[in-house]
Amino acid sequence: MHIRRRRGWEIPEALATPEAVYLSRRGVLGAGAAMLAGGVMAGPAAAQRVGDAADPSAGLYPAAQNPRYTLDRPVTPEAKASVVNNYYEFSYGKNVAPSMTRFQRRPWLVKIDGLVEKPQELGIDDLLKKVQLEERLYRHRCVEAWSMAVPWTGFAMKDLVALANPASGAKYVRMETFLDPKIAPNQKDFRYPWPYVEGLTLEEATNELAFLVTGVYGKPAPNQFGAPLRLVTPWKYGFKSIKGIVRFTFTDKQPLSYWEEVQGAEYGFWANVNPKVPHPRWSQASEEDITTGERRPTLIFNGYGAFVADLYKGRENAKIWF
Ligand SMILES: Nc1nc2c(c(=O)[nH]1)N[C@H]1C(S)=C(S)[C@@H](COP(=O)(O)O)O[C@H]1N2
Ligand SMILES: [Mo]
């Protein structure tokens, strides 16, 4: 006999009202983006060094939405999500964009090395030609106990893993953010171990949820979201979702991640969302919606257990929760 249980991604999307507003705006955004792309094409020099306003990949947006990933809450308005960010290289506060004036998203080289068939280095626009962009609506839960819901655009991380062709000994992917203190002022702050580093097991990296993000809200991601390439792992706390990635290293050793190095007693490698395991200094039982201020109960694996719980079978009592 079948007992049909609702799974995380089957939560009715009808609850997501502002999303309808956002979707109806997409047509307009798309047209604007196409015009920008035209402007960039007109001047080859401009296409090499671009900031927030123009992006040579703008013509790839908006990408089709994958209906498999639905929300149980409204999409966070872009105006809000754009001013509540974490990007320590630029600011220890939440409004990061004003500190990113020197950041340039092109040229942007991505290195793939370590235990791979053949190390490669490719420009972000060449990488974009090898993958299929899609839009996904994901919940986003910061370890600081706030949350939002974001329409990300990107590609499945398993496609990058396939491109890398890791050797049989590879067990982890280590990711690194760019390092340039002239551009990111806080990288001069020697209290912190720059560059930002994160890591996933190969099983996690090839799980369908692991998403490499290039855009948000139907257009190339504004700088503060981690343009031109960042990770999103929605079942983990937000600090796992490393921004401004320039390097993927396949390795047999568990990477030491940035926050683990800063404060290992409070932040670990796994960082799976669990309402029952408090941070040493605060509860994780509930979270605050950054738009409405409403508190809602936090869900185990941030509500994505149907996708990822199997990855951790038999390890529920291990340190996989921080
Ligand atoms: N390179 C880098 N990546 C980073 C961070 C950072 O400070 N530097 N902050 C992390 C944290 S704590 C969170 S919650 C998310 C925030 O992503 P958002 O600004 O898109 O909401 O980015 C993560 N990625
Ligand atoms: Mo975070």
Coordinates of C-alpha atoms and ligand atoms in Angstrom, one line a residue:
M1 CA 0.0 0.0 0.0
H2 CA 1.2 3.4 -0.8
I3 CA 1.1 6.2 1.7
R4 CA 1.9 9.3 -0.3
R5 CA 3.9 11.9 1.7
R6 CA 4.3 15.4 0.6
R7 CA 7.9 16.2 -0.1
G8 CA 9.7 19.5 0.3
W9 CA 9.5 20.6 -3.3
E10 CA 5.8 19.8 -3.5
I11 CA 4.8 22.6 -1.2
P12 CA 2.2 24.6 -3.2
E13 CA 3.7 27.5 -5.1
A14 CA 0.4 29.4 -5.0
L15 CA 1.6 30.8 -1.7
A16 CA 4.3 32.7 -3.5
T17 CA 2.2 35.8 -4.3
P18 CA 4.9 38.5 -5.0
E19 CA 6.5 36.0 -7.3
A20 CA 3.7 36.6 -9.7
V21 CA 4.6 40.2 -9.7
Y22 CA 8.2 39.4 -10.2
L23 CA 7.4 37.0 -13.1
S24 CA 5.3 39.6 -14.9
R25 CA 8.3 42.0 -14.6
R26 CA 10.6 39.5 -16.2
G27 CA 9.6 40.4 -19.8
V28 CA 10.6 44.0 -19.1
L29 CA 13.9 43.0 -17.4
G30 CA 14.7 40.7 -20.3
A31 CA 14.3 43.5 -22.8
G32 CA 16.5 45.8 -20.8
A33 CA 19.2 43.2 -20.4
A34 CA 19.2 42.6 -24.2
M35 CA 19.7 46.3 -24.8
L36 CA 22.6 46.4 -22.4
A37 CA 24.2 43.5 -24.1
G38 CA 23.9 45.3 -27.4
G39 CA 25.6 48.3 -25.9
V40 CA 28.5 46.2 -24.7
M41 CA 28.9 44.4 -28.0
A42 CA 29.2 47.8 -29.7
G43 CA 32.5 48.6 -27.8
P44 CA 34.9 45.6 -27.6
A45 CA 37.0 47.4 -25.0
A46 CA 34.0 47.8 -22.7
A47 CA 33.3 44.1 -22.9
Q48 CA 36.6 43.3 -21.2
R49 CA 36.2 45.3 -18.0
V50 CA 32.7 45.6 -16.8
G51 CA 31.0 46.2 -13.5
D52 CA 27.5 46.0 -12.3
A53 CA 25.8 47.9 -15.0
A54 CA 26.8 45.9 -18.0
D55 CA 27.6 42.3 -18.5
P56 CA 28.6 40.4 -21.7
S57 CA 26.4 37.5 -20.7
A58 CA 23.3 39.5 -20.3
G59 CA 21.8 38.0 -23.5
L60 CA 21.5 34.6 -21.7
Y61 CA 18.8 36.0 -19.4
P62 CA 16.2 35.4 -18.3
A63 CA 16.6 31.6 -18.4
A64 CA 13.7 29.2 -18.2
Q65 CA 12.5 28.4 -14.7
N66 CA 12.9 24.8 -13.5
P67 CA 9.5 23.9 -12.0
R68 CA 10.9 21.2 -9.9
Y69 CA 12.0 23.6 -7.2
T70 CA 9.1 25.4 -5.5
L71 CA 8.7 27.6 -2.5
D72 CA 6.6 27.6 0.6
R73 CA 6.9 31.4 1.0
P74 CA 7.0 34.5 -1.2
V75 CA 10.1 35.3 -3.2
T76 CA 12.0 38.1 -1.4
P77 CA 11.7 41.4 -3.4
E78 CA 14.9 42.2 -5.2
A79 CA 15.2 45.6 -3.6
K80 CA 15.4 43.9 -0.2
A81 CA 17.7 40.9 -1.2
S82 CA 20.1 43.4 -2.8
V83 CA 20.8 45.3 0.4
V84 CA 20.9 42.4 2.9
N85 CA 24.1 40.5 1.9
N86 CA 27.1 39.0 3.4
Y87 CA 30.4 39.5 1.6
Y88 CA 33.1 40.0 4.2
E89 CA 35.8 40.9 1.6
F90 CA 34.0 44.2 1.0
S91 CA 32.0 44.9 4.2
Y92 CA 31.3 43.5 7.6
G93 CA 27.9 45.2 7.4
K94 CA 24.9 44.0 5.4
N95 CA 24.7 46.7 2.7
V96 CA 27.7 45.6 0.6
A97 CA 27.1 47.0 -2.8
P98 CA 28.4 50.5 -2.1
S99 CA 31.8 49.0 -1.1
M100 CA 32.2 47.2 -4.4
T101 CA 33.0 50.2 -6.7
R102 CA 36.4 48.7 -7.7
F103 CA 35.1 45.2 -8.4
Q104 CA 35.1 44.1 -12.0
R105 CA 33.5 41.0 -13.2
R106 CA 35.5 40.7 -16.4
P107 CA 38.0 39.3 -17.2
W108 CA 37.2 36.4 -15.0
L109 CA 39.3 33.2 -15.2
V110 CA 38.2 30.0 -13.5
K111 CA 40.8 27.4 -12.7
I112 CA 40.0 23.7 -12.4
D113 CA 42.8 21.7 -10.9
G114 CA 43.9 19.0 -8.4
L115 CA 42.9 15.4 -9.0
V116 CA 41.5 15.8 -12.5
E117 CA 42.1 14.2 -15.8
K118 CA 43.6 17.5 -17.2
P119 CA 43.8 20.8 -15.3
Q120 CA 42.1 23.7 -17.1
E121 CA 41.7 27.4 -16.9
L122 CA 38.8 29.0 -18.8
G123 CA 37.1 32.4 -19.0
I124 CA 33.7 32.7 -17.4
D125 CA 32.1 33.3 -20.8
D126 CA 33.7 30.2 -22.3
L127 CA 32.4 28.2 -19.3
L128 CA 28.9 29.7 -19.8
K129 CA 29.0 28.3 -23.4
K130 CA 29.5 24.7 -22.0
V131 CA 26.5 24.7 -19.6
Q132 CA 22.8 25.2 -19.7
L133 CA 21.4 28.1 -17.5
E134 CA 18.1 27.6 -15.7
E135 CA 16.3 29.5 -13.0
R136 CA 15.5 27.9 -9.6
L137 CA 13.6 29.3 -6.7
Y138 CA 15.4 28.3 -3.5
R139 CA 15.1 29.1 0.2
H140 CA 18.3 30.7 1.6
R141 CA 19.0 30.3 5.3
C142 CA 21.9 32.2 6.9
V143 CA 23.5 30.7 10.1
E144 CA 22.7 34.1 11.7
A145 CA 19.0 32.9 11.7
W146 CA 17.6 35.1 8.9
S147 CA 16.2 33.8 5.7
M148 CA 15.0 34.8 2.3
A149 CA 13.8 33.2 -1.0
V150 CA 15.7 33.9 -4.2
P151 CA 15.2 33.2 -7.9
W152 CA 18.8 32.2 -8.8
T153 CA 20.0 31.5 -12.3
G154 CA 22.8 29.1 -12.9
F155 CA 23.7 25.6 -13.7
A156 CA 24.0 22.3 -11.9
M157 CA 27.3 21.9 -10.2
K158 CA 27.4 18.3 -11.4
D159 CA 27.9 19.7 -14.9
L160 CA 31.1 21.4 -13.8
V161 CA 32.2 18.2 -12.1
A162 CA 31.6 16.3 -15.4
L163 CA 33.6 19.0 -17.2
A164 CA 36.5 18.6 -14.7
N165 CA 36.5 14.8 -15.1
P166 CA 37.9 14.1 -11.6
A167 CA 40.2 11.2 -11.0
S168 CA 39.0 8.2 -9.0
G169 CA 40.8 9.4 -5.9
A170 CA 39.0 12.7 -5.7
K171 CA 36.6 12.9 -2.8
Y172 CA 36.1 16.6 -2.2
V173 CA 35.9 19.9 -4.2
R174 CA 37.6 22.8 -2.7
M175 CA 36.5 26.3 -3.9
E176 CA 38.3 29.6 -3.6
T177 CA 37.3 33.2 -3.9
F178 CA 39.4 35.7 -5.8
L179 CA 42.2 37.4 -3.8
D180 CA 42.9 41.1 -4.6
P181 CA 43.2 43.5 -1.7
K182 CA 43.3 46.4 -4.1
I183 CA 39.7 45.5 -5.1
A184 CA 38.4 44.0 -1.8
P185 CA 39.4 46.3 1.0
N186 CA 38.9 43.8 3.9
Q187 CA 41.4 41.4 2.3
K188 CA 43.9 43.7 4.0
D189 CA 42.5 42.7 7.3
F190 CA 45.0 40.1 8.5
R191 CA 42.7 38.8 11.2
Y192 CA 41.0 36.8 8.5
P193 CA 42.4 33.9 6.4
W194 CA 41.8 35.2 2.9
P195 CA 40.9 34.0 0.4
Y196 CA 37.5 32.7 1.4
V197 CA 37.5 28.9 0.9
E198 CA 34.7 26.4 1.0
G199 CA 34.3 22.8 0.2
L200 CA 31.9 20.0 -0.6
T201 CA 32.2 16.2 -0.8
L202 CA 31.9 15.0 -4.4
E203 CA 28.6 13.4 -3.5
E204 CA 27.3 16.7 -2.3
A205 CA 28.7 18.6 -5.3
T206 CA 27.0 16.2 -7.7
N207 CA 23.6 16.2 -5.8
E208 CA 21.1 17.8 -8.0
L209 CA 20.5 20.7 -5.6
A210 CA 24.1 22.0 -5.7
F211 CA 23.9 25.0 -8.0
L212 CA 26.5 27.3 -9.5
V213 CA 24.9 30.7 -9.7
T214 CA 25.6 33.3 -12.3
G215 CA 22.4 35.4 -12.1
V216 CA 19.5 36.5 -9.9
Y217 CA 16.0 37.9 -10.6
G218 CA 16.3 37.1 -14.3
K219 CA 19.5 38.9 -15.0
P220 CA 23.3 38.6 -14.4
A221 CA 23.9 38.7 -10.6
P222 CA 24.7 42.1 -9.3
N223 CA 28.2 42.2 -7.7
Q224 CA 27.0 41.8 -4.1
F225 CA 25.4 38.4 -4.9
G226 CA 28.8 37.0 -5.8
A227 CA 29.1 37.7 -9.5
P228 CA 30.1 36.3 -11.8
L229 CA 30.1 32.8 -10.2
R230 CA 29.0 31.6 -6.7
L231 CA 27.8 28.5 -5.1
V232 CA 24.3 27.9 -3.7
T233 CA 23.6 24.8 -1.5
P234 CA 20.2 25.5 -0.1
W235 CA 20.2 22.7 2.5
K236 CA 23.2 24.2 4.2
Y237 CA 23.8 27.4 6.0
G238 CA 24.5 30.4 3.7
F239 CA 28.2 30.6 4.5
K240 CA 28.8 27.5 2.5
S241 CA 27.6 29.3 -0.6
I242 CA 31.0 30.9 -1.6
K243 CA 31.0 34.0 -3.8
G244 CA 33.3 35.2 -6.5
I245 CA 34.8 31.7 -7.2
V246 CA 38.0 31.6 -9.3
R247 CA 39.2 28.0 -8.5
F248 CA 37.8 24.5 -8.1
T249 CA 40.4 22.0 -6.8
F250 CA 39.5 18.3 -6.6
T251 CA 41.2 16.6 -3.7
D252 CA 41.3 13.6 -1.4
K253 CA 41.5 15.7 1.7
Q254 CA 38.6 17.5 3.4
P255 CA 39.1 21.2 2.7
L256 CA 39.5 23.6 5.6
S257 CA 36.8 26.1 5.0
Y258 CA 37.1 29.8 5.8
W259 CA 34.7 30.0 8.8
E260 CA 36.1 26.7 10.2
E261 CA 39.5 28.3 10.2
V262 CA 38.3 31.5 11.7
Q263 CA 36.2 29.9 14.5
G264 CA 36.2 26.1 14.3
A265 CA 34.2 25.7 17.6
E266 CA 31.2 27.5 16.0
Y267 CA 31.4 26.7 12.2
G268 CA 32.3 23.4 10.6
F269 CA 32.7 21.8 7.2
W270 CA 29.2 20.3 7.0
A271 CA 26.8 23.1 8.1
N272 CA 23.6 21.3 7.3
V273 CA 20.6 23.2 8.5
N274 CA 19.1 21.7 11.7
P275 CA 16.6 23.5 14.0
K276 CA 17.5 21.1 16.8
V277 CA 21.2 21.8 16.9
P278 CA 21.8 25.4 18.2
H279 CA 24.8 27.5 17.3
P280 CA 26.9 27.8 20.5
R281 CA 25.6 31.4 20.9
W282 CA 22.0 31.2 19.6
S283 CA 19.1 29.0 18.8
Q284 CA 18.5 27.7 15.3
A285 CA 14.9 26.7 16.0
S286 CA 13.4 29.5 14.0
E287 CA 14.4 32.1 11.5
E288 CA 13.4 35.7 10.6
D289 CA 12.1 36.5 7.2
I290 CA 14.2 39.5 6.1
T291 CA 11.3 41.1 4.4
T292 CA 8.4 40.7 6.7
G293 CA 10.3 40.2 10.0
E294 CA 8.0 37.2 10.5
R295 CA 9.5 34.3 12.4
R296 CA 9.0 30.8 11.1
P297 CA 10.2 27.4 12.4
T298 CA 13.4 26.3 10.7
L299 CA 13.1 23.0 8.8
I300 CA 15.7 20.2 8.9
F301 CA 17.9 20.5 5.8
N302 CA 16.1 23.8 5.3
G303 CA 13.2 21.7 3.9
Y304 CA 15.3 19.9 1.3
G305 CA 15.6 16.5 3.2
A306 CA 13.9 14.7 0.3
F307 CA 16.8 15.6 -1.9
V308 CA 19.8 15.3 0.5
A309 CA 19.0 13.2 3.6
D310 CA 20.3 10.1 2.0
L311 CA 23.8 11.7 1.7
Y312 CA 24.0 11.6 5.5
K313 CA 22.4 8.2 6.3
G314 CA 23.8 6.7 9.4
R315 CA 25.8 9.9 10.3
E316 CA 22.9 11.7 11.9
N317 CA 24.8 11.9 15.2
A318 CA 28.0 13.0 13.7
K319 CA 29.2 16.6 13.3
I320 CA 27.2 17.2 10.1
W321 CA 25.1 20.0 11.6
F322 CA 27.7 22.7 12.0
Ligands
LIG1 N1 33.5 35.0 -0.7 C1 32.5 35.1 0.2 N2 31.4 34.3 0.0 C2 30.4 34.3 0.9 C3 30.4 35.2 2.0 C4 31.6 36.0 2.2 O1 31.7 36.8 3.2 N3 32.6 36.0 1.2 N4 29.4 35.2 3.0 C5 28.6 34.0 3.0 C6 27.4 34.1 3.8 S1 27.6 34.1 5.5 C7 26.1 34.1 3.3 S2 24.7 34.1 4.3 C8 25.9 34.2 1.9 C9 25.1 35.4 1.6 O2 24.6 35.4 0.3 P1 23.7 36.6 -0.3 O3 24.4 37.9 0.0 O4 23.5 36.3 -1.7 O5 22.4 36.5 0.5 O6 27.1 34.3 1.1 C10 28.2 33.5 1.6 N5 29.3 33.6 0.7
MO2 MO 25.5 33.7 6.5

